[in-house]
Each structure stands twice: as C-alpha cells, then as structure tokens.
Amino acid sequence: MKANQRLYLFATILLAALSVIFVSCDDQEENIAVTGIKFDEEMLTLLAGNTETLSYTIEPGNATNLVVTWESDRESVATVDNGVITGVGEGRATITATTEDGGFKASCAVEVTIEEVRVKSVALNKDTLDVAVDYAGTLTASITPSNATNKKVSWATRDTLIATVSSKGVVTGVKQGETFIVVTTRDRKRTDSCLVRVFPKVPVTGITLSTTDTTLLKQQTFTLVPTVAPGNATDKSVTWKSSSNAIARVSNNGLVTAVAEGAATITVTTTDGELTETCVVNVVGSIPVTGVTLDITDTTLTAGGTFTLVPTVTPGNATDKSVTWESSNTATVTVDNDGLVTAIAEGAATITVTTTDGELTATCVVNVVASTVPVTGVTFDEPSIRLAVDATVTLAPTIAPDNATDKSVTWESNDTAIATVDNDGLVTAVATGSTTITVTTTDGGHTATITVEVE
C-alpha cells in the first residue's frame, strides 16, 4: 500500500513538472512580436462636439500583445480615449497610437471645425481604369471643398461579376468585361463614376538580366536590369535575393552593393510564375588589368605637328588604370605623360604605352616627314619678249615664297607653230607671229604668262 502511495506521489510530481515545461514552451511559441501599426485613415475632419472612432491594424494580425496607448498633441482641439476622438475646439491636432510591444507608432491628423462645411462634389482621379483578371487598381476620390466636415464615402460596383471594389477604392478584376465603379459621399450623396475595363491576364513567360556575371570591388555598386517577357505581361513585378548578404546585398530595385571579398549569387524572381534568373557577383580587393590598346597604331606627322594617343585599359573597372609612355627615338618623336606626341625631325619612332598593373603594352609607329612651305604664287619679270626665228631663250619664273618646299612647274605654249617650250622653260622661236607661254606650279596650281613675239 505504501509502495502504491509512493508511486502515485511520484507520478503526480512528474505530471506537474511536465505541465510546467509544456506551458513554458507554449508561452514561448505563442509570443508573436508586433512589427507595426497603421491607421485606416491618415486625416479626419470633425465638428466640435462630435466623435469619431479611429480604426487601426496591428501587424502581424496574430501578434500576441495588441495593447496600444493613445495621445493627442493638442487636447484643446481634440481628445482621444481608446481610439474614440472627440472634437473640442477649432484647429488641428495629431492623434498618435503607440504599441506597447515594440513602441511602434501611427498618426492621424484631425481637423476640428466649429461650423459644418457641407460637401459640394466628389471627383475620381480616373475616368477609365484598366485592370487584368485577378489584379487590382486603386481609385482616389477628391472631395470639394477640401475642408468639408464629413469626407466619408462609400464605394459600389455595378457588376460584381466583372469587378469588385473595396472600402478604400481598390478595384479588382473578376472576369473580362466592363462595368462602372461609383463613389458616393455620405454627406449630401454626391457621386462620381469610373468605367472599369477588365481584360485577360497576360502571363509572364521568362526573365533575363542585363548581366549574369560581374566583378566588383568592395563597396562598389551597380544596378542589375531585369527584362520580363513578354513585354505586355500583366504583372512585371519582381523580387530580389542574395545568396550571401555578407558578400553582396541587393535592394528592391536591383542595386547590388559589394560588401566583402567572395562570391554571391543574386537571384531575381518574377511575382507571376516565380521564374528566375541569376547573376554571379565576385567581390575582390582589386580588379587586375587584362589588356591595353591604343586608338591609333600607325600615323604620319609633319615635323612640328602633334597629336594625342588615347589608351583603353581593360576591363573598364580595373583598379589601377594608370599607364606610362615611352618613345624609341626622342630625337624624332617625343611623348609626354598624357600621351601627347610631338614630331621633332624626319624619321620614325615607336611610341609604347605600358600599364602599371601587369606591365602590358601597346604601340604606335610615328613617321615624321619634313615640314612643307606651300607655294603662294609665280611671276615673270617681264610681260613679253621678242625673238628672231630659230632663236631660243630660257624663261626663269619667280616662285613665292622663296623658301617654298616644292618649286616644280610645268610649261605650255599657246601656239607651238609660233614658239615651243620644253620642260625646263627653254623657248624656241619657230615662225613669225605671237603666242603665249604659261607656267604652272605643281604645288597649288598657280600660273603666270609671258607673250613671245617672233620676228
């Protein structure tokens, strides 16, 4: 008997202990923290002496502690008691609700008037609204005057089989077709309507990214651009995720930020269909140079001429893109630290650009020719000469300027039956008469003439 009593006592103590453990575990599992609070309305108009109850939502809906405290910043204008607002005097007050769990806040501006301001009209922000089946659009109602005391409105749809509307003006497509959404003011029953056209949903069939592999330095950023197909898909919204936020994080807009060295995969997912595409992001301490090129690899300059060589270092996001310059023959061609090439004297030289990182090179051959002085004119000392038949004379035209580079000329007789002229300007009288000899410079095509009288 005593043994049974001891057994019974032991079992009772064990059950009590287990109950405490289970209750403790249940309490931990059921303690769901508050993450936010929001009011259904952010602005309210009241007559002095009237009351209005503010509706609010605590998130998540299954939070454990739903207790809130209330406060008015101007109790001479409006007071609040457990969400019930009372208009006291003319003016504006801010009503604030604060969650006991987490201290999250929501505010509502309350305008209190002494005399009631009646509604004159209501207008919707759209005359026509297009939505897809199972998708929503929002209509906004504007009350005139803006300081009307009672701005409450109700919403209705003419055909709930085509589209529905919430108390906030959110219109949801039900099936293809057309219907009207009507808004009605509580004060004086003023109305406005909007034609709603519901069309079939165009599903997403694919998604691509602007790049699928990239390398970044720590703290560097770049934006991934998604392309959803088809272009007329109803819902093109996407979400972003990084496989390692410690290496690279991504914002809701696809902005990638490199955090620490390593590799992370950025994944974009379509809301419709949950189709995905990825980009591998490699985060490094430095990005090495892999090559260098020059915009010109061969050119010819006149002595005294200049031009600038432009190097392109790859990749474009290399950490150290600095370069050095060198000429193989500075007596012929020089180059400065910015790639400015100057021709000094006739000859040829090779300009070499070298990357600081990796000592990669590219070259340009520069050929230098002597500078030229252009011909500006040609003249004869006399306008005419006289010769006897069979006599000869060598004409000597004057080329200007005297230091012109190319003084070569060509000769021509207007009438070779009277007088001829050879390539050296030697004129031979052939028969009695008169003719004109013309000299033309090779450089510039300048001309001069002289009359030859043969006796």
Short mmCIF file of C-alpha atoms in Angstrom, two decimals, residues 32-40 54-70 82 97-106:
data_model
loop_
_atom_site.label_atom_id
_atom_site.label_comp_id
_atom_site.label_asym_id
_atom_site.label_seq_id
_atom_site.Cartn_x
_atom_site.Cartn_y
_atom_site.Cartn_z
CA ILE A 32 4.47 36.74 -31.53
CA ALA A 33 6.08 40.18 -31.64
CA VAL A 34 4.39 43.29 -33.07
CA THR A 35 6.08 44.62 -36.26
CA GLY A 36 3.97 47.71 -36.92
CA ILE A 37 0.71 49.63 -36.65
CA LYS A 38 -1.23 51.73 -39.14
CA PHE A 39 -4.48 53.70 -39.23
CA ASP A 40 -7.14 53.15 -41.85
CA LEU A 54 -10.21 55.54 -35.43
CA SER A 55 -9.75 52.08 -36.91
CA TYR A 56 -6.25 50.65 -36.88
CA THR A 57 -4.39 47.49 -37.79
CA ILE A 58 -1.57 45.90 -35.82
CA GLU A 59 0.86 43.77 -37.79
CA PRO A 60 1.10 40.84 -37.83
CA GLY A 61 -2.56 40.05 -37.30
CA ASN A 62 -1.70 37.26 -34.86
CA ALA A 63 0.64 39.35 -32.68
CA THR A 64 0.48 38.41 -29.01
CA ASN A 65 0.36 41.85 -27.38
CA LEU A 66 -2.25 44.11 -29.02
CA VAL A 67 -2.23 46.82 -26.34
CA VAL A 68 -1.83 50.41 -27.57
CA THR A 69 -1.72 53.79 -25.85
CA TRP A 70 -3.31 56.95 -27.26
CA ASN A 82 -9.14 54.27 -26.54
CA ALA A 97 -1.30 55.41 -31.19
CA THR A 98 1.75 53.56 -29.78
CA THR A 99 2.03 49.79 -29.42
CA GLU A 100 3.08 48.52 -26.02
CA ASP A 101 5.14 45.84 -27.73
CA GLY A 102 7.95 47.49 -29.73
CA GLY A 103 6.77 51.09 -29.39
CA PHE A 104 5.58 51.32 -33.00
CA LYS A 105 3.56 54.46 -33.81
CA ALA A 106 0.80 55.56 -36.17
#
